[in-house]
Amino acid sequence: MPLSFFTKKEPAAERALVPSEPLGTAVSRDAAQLAERLQRDTAGLGLEAAQLRGMLEDTTAVATHQQDALTSLVRQLQDIRTAQNLIHQVTADSQSSVGQARQAVESVGQEVAGVVETLRDVAKAAQQITQIALQTRLVAFNASVEAKRAGEAGRGFSVVADAVKDLSTQVESTSKAIMSTVASLDQRIQSLAHDIRWDHQANHGAQGRFQAALSAVEQGVTRIGDAASQSMSVSGGIHEQAATMAGEVTRTREALSQAMRRSEVVLGVSETLMEVIASCGVQTADTPYIDLAQQVAGQMAAVLTQAVAGGQVSLADLFDDRYQPIAGSNPQQFLTSFNAATDRLFPAIQEPALKALPNVVFCIGVDRNGYIPTHNRQYCQPQRQGDVVWNTANSRWRRIFNDRTGLASARNERPFLLQTYRRDMGGGNFVMLKEASAPIVVQGRHWGGLRLAYRF
């Protein structure tokens, strides 16, 4: 391609429409004016359709985020309801357990009362033993006195009397110890009985300390159960509302998806009209860009074919689609076997094309999968770690753009393709562009396409 093609040209809008064929077959001036008007109107329609599609994409993304958030909320609310059901069940079981404990305590109280009576009987028996021991000691004392009066004849009896006296003294001492212990136990058991007493006859049910504690626990469990029931009711209402909202958002998202598909149809119609007008033989505002795209695509195909023929890159390597991720890159970048070849060959072709016509934004060769091996120099900046917005705008090489526009340009095999779209520059910034693309063929195989984007 001659270098003179890349010289600065006057804006297409300032040039008169000139028939591109000999006068014998040229279209009439009226047809040319009609084509010009149709081109302007179609370009406007494409712009509006692209903007509409972009807005629908943004709204769909928001709706998808809302749907995901509401779906997560519904799951969390369901988990809360499950936990509340468990709390309600546990509190019901706790109330039953407290009731059983109350019954057990009342039974224990009755048993304690029986123990108190038994201890009192033991105390009475010990007191009687003490009295008997006292009487026995008196009898033994009298027997000892009589034995001493009897002299030698009463010596054996005297020994027995003394032994009985000593035994009765020990019995009396033991009985008194039993009485003392019983008295202490009686006091302690009386205190225990007071703690666990539940007097049903007294006003409002006079309670001991243990019963009061049980009553407080029972009331607390009841309050927990009531609160759990109320919470279940409230969360049930919230769950229903969230589920309703999730359903509405889902329907909205489905409607947006349908609108997206219809907007693509409108956008496709406008692009088809632009192509038809550009192919009708009349020079329009898009014609120079189409011509430039086709010529640059041809030049790229030529240098790639020469590189394969000269052994600079093998045909297998040139068609390598085993994209290797570059670790730590964000957005994700990839390497292939033909990066060195495109880095060497493409800049000399791509960079002059940026200045060949007004308003050109980028001119790049991409493979059939939308992979950009070598971008224009200004977009081949090394990525900055952690700065996704900057990377998105300035480090666009070594990336795969398989969106609607990128993939259509990469896989188009017609002489040219015109598209209108929003270019994502990161951080919520978009640029409305028109793109002319043409196929790149190497040794009869479709390698990819030339993408030429420009403002309009």
GROMACS .gro file of C-alpha atoms in nm:
model
  456
    1MET     CA    1   0.000   0.000   0.000
    2PRO     CA    2   0.153   0.339  -0.089
    3LEU     CA    3   0.245   0.563   0.204
    4SER     CA    4   0.061   0.851   0.037
    5PHE     CA    5  -0.262   0.692   0.156
    6PHE     CA    6  -0.175   0.781   0.516
    7THR     CA    7  -0.141   1.156   0.446
    8LYS     CA    8  -0.386   1.385   0.618
    9LYS     CA    9  -0.715   1.409   0.433
   10GLU     CA   10  -0.993   1.664   0.457
   11PRO     CA   11  -1.293   1.560   0.669
   12ALA     CA   12  -1.541   1.348   0.481
   13ALA     CA   13  -1.827   1.573   0.590
   14GLU     CA   14  -1.666   1.868   0.404
   15ARG     CA   15  -1.624   1.677   0.076
   16ALA     CA   16  -1.898   1.669  -0.183
   17LEU     CA   17  -2.043   1.332  -0.262
   18VAL     CA   18  -1.869   1.209  -0.574
   19PRO     CA   19  -1.971   0.905  -0.779
   20SER     CA   20  -1.712   0.633  -0.733
   21GLU     CA   21  -1.783   0.476  -1.073
   22PRO     CA   22  -1.745   0.615  -1.427
   23LEU     CA   23  -2.007   0.861  -1.532
   24GLY     CA   24  -2.170   0.609  -1.757
   25THR     CA   25  -2.274   0.400  -1.460
   26ALA     CA   26  -2.278   0.667  -1.190
   27VAL     CA   27  -2.587   0.723  -0.990
   28SER     CA   28  -2.783   1.042  -1.037
   29ARG     CA   29  -2.731   1.346  -0.819
   30ASP     CA   30  -3.075   1.289  -0.663
   31ALA     CA   31  -2.981   0.932  -0.574
   32ALA     CA   32  -2.655   1.056  -0.427
   33GLN     CA   33  -2.836   1.314  -0.215
   34LEU     CA   34  -3.084   1.050  -0.105
   35ALA     CA   35  -2.800   0.816  -0.014
   36GLU     CA   36  -2.631   1.095   0.180
   37ARG     CA   37  -2.950   1.167   0.372
   38LEU     CA   38  -3.010   0.799   0.437
   39GLN     CA   39  -2.653   0.765   0.557
   40ARG     CA   40  -2.694   1.052   0.802
   41ASP     CA   41  -3.028   0.924   0.927
   42THR     CA   42  -2.900   0.568   0.954
   43ALA     CA   43  -2.590   0.684   1.139
   44GLY     CA   44  -2.815   0.874   1.380
   45LEU     CA   45  -3.033   0.567   1.422
   46GLY     CA   46  -2.725   0.355   1.488
   47LEU     CA   47  -2.602   0.605   1.745
   48GLU     CA   48  -2.937   0.609   1.925
   49ALA     CA   49  -2.960   0.229   1.908
   50ALA     CA   50  -2.607   0.189   2.046
   51GLN     CA   51  -2.678   0.435   2.327
   52LEU     CA   52  -3.006   0.257   2.404
   53ARG     CA   53  -2.832  -0.078   2.408
   54GLY     CA   54  -2.565   0.061   2.639
   55MET     CA   55  -2.829   0.194   2.879
   56LEU     CA   56  -3.006  -0.140   2.869
   57GLU     CA   57  -2.678  -0.315   2.946
   58ASP     CA   58  -2.623  -0.088   3.246
   59THR     CA   59  -2.980  -0.134   3.368
   60THR     CA   60  -2.960  -0.510   3.316
   61ALA     CA   61  -2.638  -0.520   3.518
   62VAL     CA   62  -2.808  -0.328   3.801
   63ALA     CA   63  -3.113  -0.557   3.784
   64THR     CA   64  -2.887  -0.863   3.790
   65HIS     CA   65  -2.707  -0.727   4.095
   66GLN     CA   66  -3.039  -0.655   4.265
   67GLN     CA   67  -3.167  -1.000   4.178
   68ASP     CA   68  -2.857  -1.162   4.326
   69ALA     CA   69  -2.882  -0.944   4.639
   70LEU     CA   70  -3.252  -1.021   4.686
   71THR     CA   71  -3.197  -1.391   4.626
   72SER     CA   72  -2.927  -1.388   4.892
   73LEU     CA   73  -3.158  -1.190   5.124
   74VAL     CA   74  -3.439  -1.443   5.076
   75ARG     CA   75  -3.200  -1.726   5.164
   76GLN     CA   76  -3.079  -1.541   5.472
   77LEU     CA   77  -3.436  -1.471   5.583
   78GLN     CA   78  -3.518  -1.838   5.538
   79ASP     CA   79  -3.217  -1.924   5.755
   80ILE     CA   80  -3.342  -1.676   6.016
   81ARG     CA   81  -3.686  -1.835   6.014
   82THR     CA   82  -3.528  -2.177   6.056
   83ALA     CA   83  -3.326  -2.048   6.352
   84GLN     CA   84  -3.639  -1.888   6.498
   85ASN     CA   85  -3.830  -2.215   6.467
   86LEU     CA   86  -3.547  -2.384   6.652
   87ILE     CA   87  -3.555  -2.117   6.924
   88HIS     CA   88  -3.930  -2.157   6.956
   89GLN     CA   89  -3.896  -2.535   6.986
   90VAL     CA   90  -3.613  -2.505   7.241
   91THR     CA   91  -3.808  -2.257   7.452
   92ALA     CA   92  -4.111  -2.486   7.447
   93ASP     CA   93  -3.890  -2.775   7.560
   94SER     CA   94  -3.735  -2.550   7.825
   95GLN     CA   95  -4.076  -2.456   7.960
   96SER     CA   96  -4.164  -2.823   7.983
   97SER     CA   97  -3.835  -2.894   8.159
   98VAL     CA   98  -3.890  -2.610   8.406
   99GLY     CA   99  -4.238  -2.749   8.480
  100GLN     CA  100  -4.090  -3.092   8.542
  101ALA     CA  101  -3.824  -2.934   8.762
  102ARG     CA  102  -4.096  -2.756   8.960
  103GLN     CA  103  -4.277  -3.084   9.014
  104ALA     CA  104  -3.953  -3.252   9.112
  105VAL     CA  105  -3.876  -2.973   9.358
  106GLU     CA  106  -4.222  -3.001   9.510
  107SER     CA  107  -4.169  -3.375   9.545
  108VAL     CA  108  -3.831  -3.311   9.703
  109GLY     CA  109  -3.995  -3.064   9.939
  110GLN     CA  110  -4.240  -3.330  10.048
  111GLU     CA  111  -3.958  -3.577  10.096
  112VAL     CA  112  -3.762  -3.321  10.297
  113ALA     CA  113  -4.063  -3.272  10.521
  114GLY     CA  114  -4.069  -3.649  10.575
  115VAL     CA  115  -3.697  -3.645  10.660
  116VAL     CA  116  -3.759  -3.370  10.914
  117GLU     CA  117  -4.026  -3.581  11.084
  118THR     CA  118  -3.799  -3.884  11.083
  119LEU     CA  119  -3.515  -3.688  11.239
  120ARG     CA  120  -3.749  -3.565  11.506
  121ASP     CA  121  -3.845  -3.927  11.580
  122VAL     CA  122  -3.474  -4.009  11.602
  123ALA     CA  123  -3.425  -3.720  11.841
  124LYS     CA  124  -3.710  -3.844  12.061
  125ALA     CA  125  -3.565  -4.196  12.062
  126ALA     CA  126  -3.223  -4.061  12.155
  127GLN     CA  127  -3.378  -3.863  12.437
  128GLN     CA  128  -3.551  -4.174  12.566
  129ILE     CA  129  -3.221  -4.364  12.547
  130THR     CA  130  -3.059  -4.088  12.748
  131GLN     CA  131  -3.325  -4.117  13.016
  132ILE     CA  132  -3.291  -4.495  13.022
  133ALA     CA  133  -2.913  -4.464  13.046
  134LEU     CA  134  -2.954  -4.222  13.338
  135GLN     CA  135  -3.187  -4.461  13.519
  136THR     CA  136  -2.952  -4.751  13.446
  137ARG     CA  137  -2.661  -4.559  13.587
  138LEU     CA  138  -2.861  -4.489  13.909
  139VAL     CA  139  -2.951  -4.855  13.937
  140ALA     CA  140  -2.591  -4.956  13.880
  141PHE     CA  141  -2.475  -4.708  14.142
  142ASN     CA  142  -2.718  -4.850  14.399
  143ALA     CA  143  -2.610  -5.204  14.307
  144SER     CA  144  -2.249  -5.111  14.355
  145VAL     CA  145  -2.320  -4.969  14.700
  146GLU     CA  146  -2.502  -5.286  14.802
  147ALA     CA  147  -2.221  -5.500  14.668
  148LYS     CA  148  -1.968  -5.317  14.879
  149ARG     CA  149  -2.177  -5.376  15.190
  150ALA     CA  150  -2.183  -5.748  15.112
  151GLY     CA  151  -1.802  -5.760  15.129
  152GLU     CA  152  -1.629  -6.048  14.962
  153ALA     CA  153  -1.956  -6.207  14.864
  154GLY     CA  154  -2.059  -5.902  14.662
  155ARG     CA  155  -1.724  -5.835  14.492
  156GLY     CA  156  -1.824  -5.998  14.159
  157PHE     CA  157  -2.156  -5.821  14.158
  158SER     CA  158  -1.978  -5.493  14.231
  159VAL     CA  159  -1.761  -5.539  13.918
  160VAL     CA  160  -2.070  -5.596  13.704
  161ALA     CA  161  -2.242  -5.294  13.856
  162ASP     CA  162  -1.943  -5.073  13.780
  163ALA     CA  163  -1.933  -5.198  13.422
  164VAL     CA  164  -2.305  -5.130  13.378
  165LYS     CA  165  -2.254  -4.781  13.518
  166ASP     CA  166  -1.973  -4.708  13.275
  167LEU     CA  167  -2.174  -4.846  12.986
  168SER     CA  168  -2.475  -4.636  13.077
  169THR     CA  169  -2.251  -4.328  13.092
  170GLN     CA  170  -2.124  -4.400  12.740
  171VAL     CA  171  -2.479  -4.460  12.615
  172GLU     CA  172  -2.591  -4.129  12.765
  173SER     CA  173  -2.298  -3.947  12.602
  174THR     CA  174  -2.370  -4.108  12.265
  175SER     CA  175  -2.738  -4.027  12.289
  176LYS     CA  176  -2.664  -3.665  12.363
  177ALA     CA  177  -2.429  -3.652  12.060
  178ILE     CA  178  -2.704  -3.800  11.845
  179MET     CA  179  -2.949  -3.543  11.975
  180SER     CA  180  -2.703  -3.260  11.899
  181THR     CA  181  -2.642  -3.387  11.545
  182VAL     CA  182  -3.012  -3.434  11.484
  183ALA     CA  183  -3.079  -3.080  11.604
  184SER     CA  184  -2.819  -2.943  11.362
  185LEU     CA  185  -2.960  -3.148  11.073
  186ASP     CA  186  -3.309  -3.040  11.165
  187GLN     CA  187  -3.204  -2.674  11.142
  188ARG     CA  188  -3.037  -2.722  10.806
  189ILE     CA  189  -3.319  -2.925  10.662
  190GLN     CA  190  -3.569  -2.668  10.788
  191SER     CA  191  -3.372  -2.403  10.598
  192LEU     CA  192  -3.368  -2.624  10.285
  193ALA     CA  193  -3.739  -2.686  10.320
  194HIS     CA  194  -3.794  -2.311  10.342
  195ASP     CA  195  -3.590  -2.255  10.023
  196ILE     CA  196  -3.784  -2.509   9.818
  197ARG     CA  197  -4.124  -2.455   9.978
  198TRP     CA  198  -4.421  -2.375   9.750
  199ASP     CA  199  -4.719  -2.289   9.963
  200HIS     CA  200  -5.027  -2.326   9.745
  201GLN     CA  201  -5.245  -2.218  10.036
  202ALA     CA  202  -5.074  -1.883  10.088
  203ASN     CA  203  -5.180  -1.572   9.901
  204HIS     CA  204  -5.028  -1.552   9.551
  205GLY     CA  205  -4.829  -1.870   9.621
  206ALA     CA  206  -4.556  -1.777   9.868
  207GLN     CA  207  -4.227  -1.907   9.726
  208GLY     CA  208  -3.898  -2.016   9.868
  209ARG     CA  209  -3.577  -1.895   9.714
  210PHE     CA  210  -3.533  -2.202   9.494
  211GLN     CA  211  -3.889  -2.186   9.377
  212ALA     CA  212  -3.851  -1.813   9.313
  213ALA     CA  213  -3.547  -1.883   9.098
  214LEU     CA  214  -3.739  -2.149   8.906
  215SER     CA  215  -4.026  -1.910   8.861
  216ALA     CA  216  -3.791  -1.641   8.725
  217VAL     CA  217  -3.641  -1.891   8.482
  218GLU     CA  218  -3.986  -1.997   8.372
  219GLN     CA  219  -4.094  -1.638   8.313
  220GLY     CA  220  -3.773  -1.568   8.120
  221VAL     CA  221  -3.824  -1.869   7.898
  222THR     CA  222  -4.183  -1.761   7.839
  223ARG     CA  223  -4.067  -1.413   7.733
  224ILE     CA  224  -3.810  -1.567   7.497
  225GLY     CA  225  -4.079  -1.784   7.344
  226ASP     CA  226  -4.311  -1.486   7.299
  227ALA     CA  227  -4.033  -1.279   7.143
  228ALA     CA  228  -3.940  -1.567   6.911
  229SER     CA  229  -4.303  -1.600   6.800
  230GLN     CA  230  -4.328  -1.227   6.735
  231SER     CA  231  -3.998  -1.230   6.549
  232MET     CA  232  -4.115  -1.525   6.340
  233SER     CA  233  -4.425  -1.331   6.243
  234VAL     CA  234  -4.226  -1.020   6.146
  235SER     CA  235  -3.955  -1.208   5.958
  236GLY     CA  236  -4.223  -1.412   5.782
  237GLY     CA  237  -4.373  -1.090   5.647
  238ILE     CA  238  -4.030  -0.961   5.544
  239HIS     CA  239  -3.954  -1.295   5.377
  240GLU     CA  240  -4.275  -1.275   5.175
  241GLN     CA  241  -4.204  -0.915   5.072
  242ALA     CA  242  -3.844  -0.997   4.976
  243ALA     CA  243  -3.960  -1.299   4.776
  244THR     CA  244  -4.217  -1.080   4.598
  245MET     CA  245  -3.951  -0.817   4.523
  246ALA     CA  246  -3.714  -1.087   4.397
  247GLY     CA  247  -3.985  -1.213   4.163
  248GLU     CA  248  -4.051  -0.860   4.036
  249VAL     CA  249  -3.680  -0.797   3.979
  250THR     CA  250  -3.654  -1.128   3.795
  251ARG     CA  251  -3.942  -1.031   3.568
  252THR     CA  252  -3.782  -0.689   3.516
  253ARG     CA  253  -3.453  -0.852   3.424
  254GLU     CA  254  -3.630  -1.082   3.179
  255ALA     CA  255  -3.806  -0.782   3.025
  256LEU     CA  256  -3.472  -0.602   2.999
  257SER     CA  257  -3.319  -0.907   2.833
  258GLN     CA  258  -3.598  -0.902   2.576
  259ALA     CA  259  -3.546  -0.529   2.525
  260MET     CA  260  -3.173  -0.597   2.482
  261ARG     CA  261  -3.243  -0.853   2.212
  262ARG     CA  262  -3.481  -0.614   2.035
  263SER     CA  263  -3.231  -0.329   2.061
  264GLU     CA  264  -2.972  -0.557   1.900
  265VAL     CA  265  -3.216  -0.616   1.616
  266VAL     CA  266  -3.261  -0.240   1.571
  267LEU     CA  267  -2.885  -0.187   1.592
  268GLY     CA  268  -2.829  -0.468   1.343
  269VAL     CA  269  -3.081  -0.317   1.101
  270SER     CA  270  -2.913   0.023   1.122
  271GLU     CA  271  -2.571  -0.135   1.064
  272THR     CA  272  -2.705  -0.333   0.768
  273LEU     CA  273  -2.852  -0.015   0.620
  274MET     CA  274  -2.519   0.162   0.662
  275GLU     CA  275  -2.344  -0.123   0.482
  276VAL     CA  276  -2.599  -0.126   0.200
  277ILE     CA  277  -2.566   0.249   0.153
  278ALA     CA  278  -2.187   0.228   0.164
  279SER     CA  279  -2.197  -0.050  -0.097
  280CYS     CA  280  -2.432   0.127  -0.338
  281GLY     CA  281  -2.155   0.305  -0.523
  282VAL     CA  282  -2.198   0.647  -0.362
  283GLN     CA  283  -1.926   0.791  -0.145
  284THR     CA  284  -2.057   0.857   0.208
  285ALA     CA  285  -1.896   0.978   0.529
  286ASP     CA  286  -1.807   0.617   0.611
  287THR     CA  287  -1.649   0.535   0.274
  288PRO     CA  288  -1.296   0.663   0.353
  289TYR     CA  289  -1.289   0.464   0.677
  290ILE     CA  290  -1.411   0.149   0.501
  291ASP     CA  291  -1.145   0.194   0.235
  292LEU     CA  292  -0.877   0.251   0.498
  293ALA     CA  293  -0.983  -0.058   0.694
  294GLN     CA  294  -0.976  -0.276   0.384
  295GLN     CA  295  -0.636  -0.147   0.271
  296VAL     CA  296  -0.477  -0.185   0.616
  297ALA     CA  297  -0.625  -0.534   0.647
  298GLY     CA  298  -0.471  -0.621   0.312
  299GLN     CA  299  -0.135  -0.485   0.420
  300MET     CA  300  -0.147  -0.686   0.745
  301ALA     CA  301  -0.239  -1.000   0.554
  302ALA     CA  302   0.058  -0.938   0.323
  303VAL     CA  303   0.319  -0.893   0.599
  304LEU     CA  304   0.189  -1.198   0.791
  305THR     CA  305   0.201  -1.408   0.474
  306GLN     CA  306   0.557  -1.291   0.408
  307ALA     CA  307   0.657  -1.367   0.769
  308VAL     CA  308   0.525  -1.723   0.737
  309ALA     CA  309   0.696  -1.769   0.400
  310GLY     CA  310   1.025  -1.632   0.539
  311GLY     CA  311   1.019  -1.860   0.841
  312GLN     CA  312   0.983  -1.572   1.090
  313VAL     CA  313   0.670  -1.738   1.236
  314SER     CA  314   0.515  -2.074   1.157
  315LEU     CA  315   0.159  -2.101   1.034
  316ALA     CA  316   0.075  -2.313   1.340
  317ASP     CA  317   0.213  -2.046   1.572
  318LEU     CA  318   0.028  -1.773   1.384
  319PHE     CA  319  -0.302  -1.954   1.440
  320ASP     CA  320  -0.220  -2.045   1.802
  321ASP     CA  321  -0.526  -2.001   2.024
  322ARG     CA  322  -0.384  -2.151   2.342
  323TYR     CA  323  -0.399  -1.823   2.530
  324GLN     CA  324  -0.174  -1.830   2.837
  325PRO     CA  325  -0.295  -1.603   3.122
  326ILE     CA  326  -0.047  -1.348   3.250
  327ALA     CA  327  -0.036  -1.392   3.626
  328GLY     CA  328  -0.150  -1.091   3.832
  329SER     CA  329  -0.299  -0.902   3.538
  330ASN     CA  330  -0.634  -0.730   3.589
  331PRO     CA  331  -0.813  -0.708   3.349
  332GLN     CA  332  -0.677  -1.044   3.242
  333GLN     CA  333  -0.405  -1.046   2.976
  334PHE     CA  334  -0.278  -1.341   2.773
  335LEU     CA  335   0.026  -1.450   2.573
  336THR     CA  336   0.037  -1.652   2.249
  337SER     CA  337   0.302  -1.790   2.016
  338PHE     CA  338   0.264  -1.504   1.766
  339ASN     CA  339   0.309  -1.207   2.000
  340ALA     CA  340   0.668  -1.146   1.894
  341ALA     CA  341   0.569  -1.144   1.526
  342THR     CA  342   0.280  -0.898   1.567
  343ASP     CA  343   0.486  -0.673   1.798
  344ARG     CA  344   0.744  -0.653   1.519
  345LEU     CA  345   0.511  -0.619   1.220
  346PHE     CA  346   0.191  -0.441   1.328
  347PRO     CA  347   0.306  -0.102   1.471
  348ALA     CA  348   0.450   0.016   1.138
  349ILE     CA  349   0.108  -0.040   0.981
  350GLN     CA  350  -0.126   0.053   1.266
  351GLU     CA  351   0.034   0.378   1.386
  352PRO     CA  352   0.024   0.573   1.054
  353ALA     CA  353  -0.344   0.475   1.009
  354LEU     CA  354  -0.430   0.668   1.326
  355LYS     CA  355  -0.347   0.994   1.146
  356ALA     CA  356  -0.468   0.903   0.800
  357LEU     CA  357  -0.822   1.027   0.865
  358PRO     CA  358  -0.985   1.255   1.123
  359ASN     CA  359  -1.135   1.119   1.444
  360VAL     CA  360  -0.966   0.777   1.429
  361VAL     CA  361  -0.949   0.634   1.783
  362PHE     CA  362  -0.767   0.308   1.719
  363CYS     CA  363  -0.659   0.078   1.437
  364ILE     CA  364  -0.569  -0.278   1.538
  365GLY     CA  365  -0.542  -0.629   1.405
  366VAL     CA  366  -0.721  -0.898   1.608
  367ASP     CA  367  -0.737  -1.273   1.566
  368ARG     CA  368  -1.064  -1.456   1.497
  369ASN     CA  369  -1.138  -1.488   1.872
  370GLY     CA  370  -1.112  -1.114   1.944
  371TYR     CA  371  -0.759  -1.137   2.087
  372ILE     CA  372  -0.554  -0.818   2.052
  373PRO     CA  373  -0.186  -0.920   2.038
  374THR     CA  374  -0.049  -0.572   1.968
  375HIS     CA  375  -0.251  -0.253   2.021
  376ASN     CA  376  -0.167   0.104   1.925
  377ARG     CA  377   0.130   0.226   2.125
  378GLN     CA  378  -0.072   0.453   2.353
  379TYR     CA  379  -0.275   0.151   2.469
  380CYS     CA  380   0.023  -0.082   2.516
  381GLN     CA  381   0.114   0.050   2.861
  382PRO     CA  382   0.231  -0.194   3.132
  383GLN     CA  383  -0.042  -0.256   3.387
  384ARG     CA  384  -0.036  -0.089   3.725
  385GLN     CA  385  -0.082  -0.329   4.012
  386GLY     CA  386  -0.423  -0.283   4.173
  387ASP     CA  387  -0.533   0.003   3.944
  388VAL     CA  388  -0.806  -0.168   3.739
  389VAL     CA  389  -0.957   0.156   3.607
  390TRP     CA  390  -0.625   0.282   3.470
  391ASN     CA  391  -0.542  -0.062   3.328
  392THR     CA  392  -0.878  -0.084   3.153
  393ALA     CA  393  -0.820   0.245   2.973
  394ASN     CA  394  -0.446   0.229   2.901
  395SER     CA  395  -0.340  -0.137   2.891
  396ARG     CA  396  -0.567  -0.284   2.625
  397TRP     CA  397  -0.320  -0.512   2.448
  398ARG     CA  398  -0.281  -0.885   2.511
  399ARG     CA  399  -0.653  -0.896   2.596
  400ILE     CA  400  -0.952  -1.080   2.450
  401PHE     CA  401  -1.249  -0.862   2.355
  402ASN     CA  402  -1.517  -1.118   2.271
  403ASP     CA  403  -1.813  -0.886   2.322
  404ARG     CA  404  -2.074  -0.843   2.047
  405THR     CA  405  -1.878  -0.584   1.850
  406GLY     CA  406  -1.533  -0.732   1.902
  407LEU     CA  407  -1.629  -1.085   1.805
  408ALA     CA  408  -1.833  -0.970   1.504
  409SER     CA  409  -1.536  -0.771   1.371
  410ALA     CA  410  -1.294  -1.055   1.440
  411ARG     CA  411  -1.503  -1.320   1.264
  412ASN     CA  412  -1.644  -1.116   0.978
  413GLU     CA  413  -1.547  -1.259   0.638
  414ARG     CA  414  -1.744  -1.014   0.420
  415PRO     CA  415  -1.549  -0.738   0.242
  416PHE     CA  416  -1.626  -0.498   0.529
  417LEU     CA  417  -1.846  -0.456   0.836
  418LEU     CA  418  -1.983  -0.138   0.993
  419GLN     CA  419  -2.085  -0.129   1.360
  420THR     CA  420  -2.185   0.127   1.621
  421TYR     CA  421  -2.115   0.070   1.992
  422ARG     CA  422  -2.006   0.205   2.327
  423ARG     CA  423  -1.642   0.158   2.414
  424ASP     CA  424  -1.580   0.085   2.784
  425MET     CA  425  -1.287   0.294   2.907
  426GLY     CA  426  -1.319   0.182   3.271
  427GLY     CA  427  -1.454   0.358   3.578
  428GLY     CA  428  -1.799   0.399   3.423
  429ASN     CA  429  -1.662   0.602   3.129
  430PHE     CA  430  -1.786   0.516   2.778
  431VAL     CA  431  -1.715   0.658   2.432
  432MET     CA  432  -1.960   0.623   2.142
  433LEU     CA  433  -1.777   0.493   1.836
  434LYS     CA  434  -1.837   0.366   1.486
  435GLU     CA  435  -1.617   0.085   1.362
  436ALA     CA  436  -1.521  -0.035   1.016
  437SER     CA  437  -1.363  -0.377   0.995
  438ALA     CA  438  -1.225  -0.600   0.722
  439PRO     CA  439  -1.103  -0.961   0.725
  440ILE     CA  440  -0.735  -1.060   0.739
  441VAL     CA  441  -0.661  -1.377   0.539
  442VAL     CA  442  -0.327  -1.561   0.550
  443GLN     CA  443  -0.259  -1.838   0.298
  444GLY     CA  444  -0.629  -1.879   0.232
  445ARG     CA  445  -0.719  -1.905   0.601
  446HIS     CA  446  -0.917  -1.643   0.791
  447TRP     CA  447  -0.679  -1.525   1.063
  448GLY     CA  448  -0.891  -1.243   1.207
  449GLY     CA  449  -0.988  -0.887   1.127
  450LEU     CA  450  -0.874  -0.526   1.112
  451ARG     CA  451  -1.071  -0.301   1.349
  452LEU     CA  452  -1.077   0.072   1.271
  453ALA     CA  453  -1.278   0.276   1.522
  454TYR     CA  454  -1.365   0.644   1.480
  455ARG     CA  455  -1.583   0.910   1.643
  456PHE     CA  456  -1.890   1.043   1.465
   0.00000   0.00000   0.00000
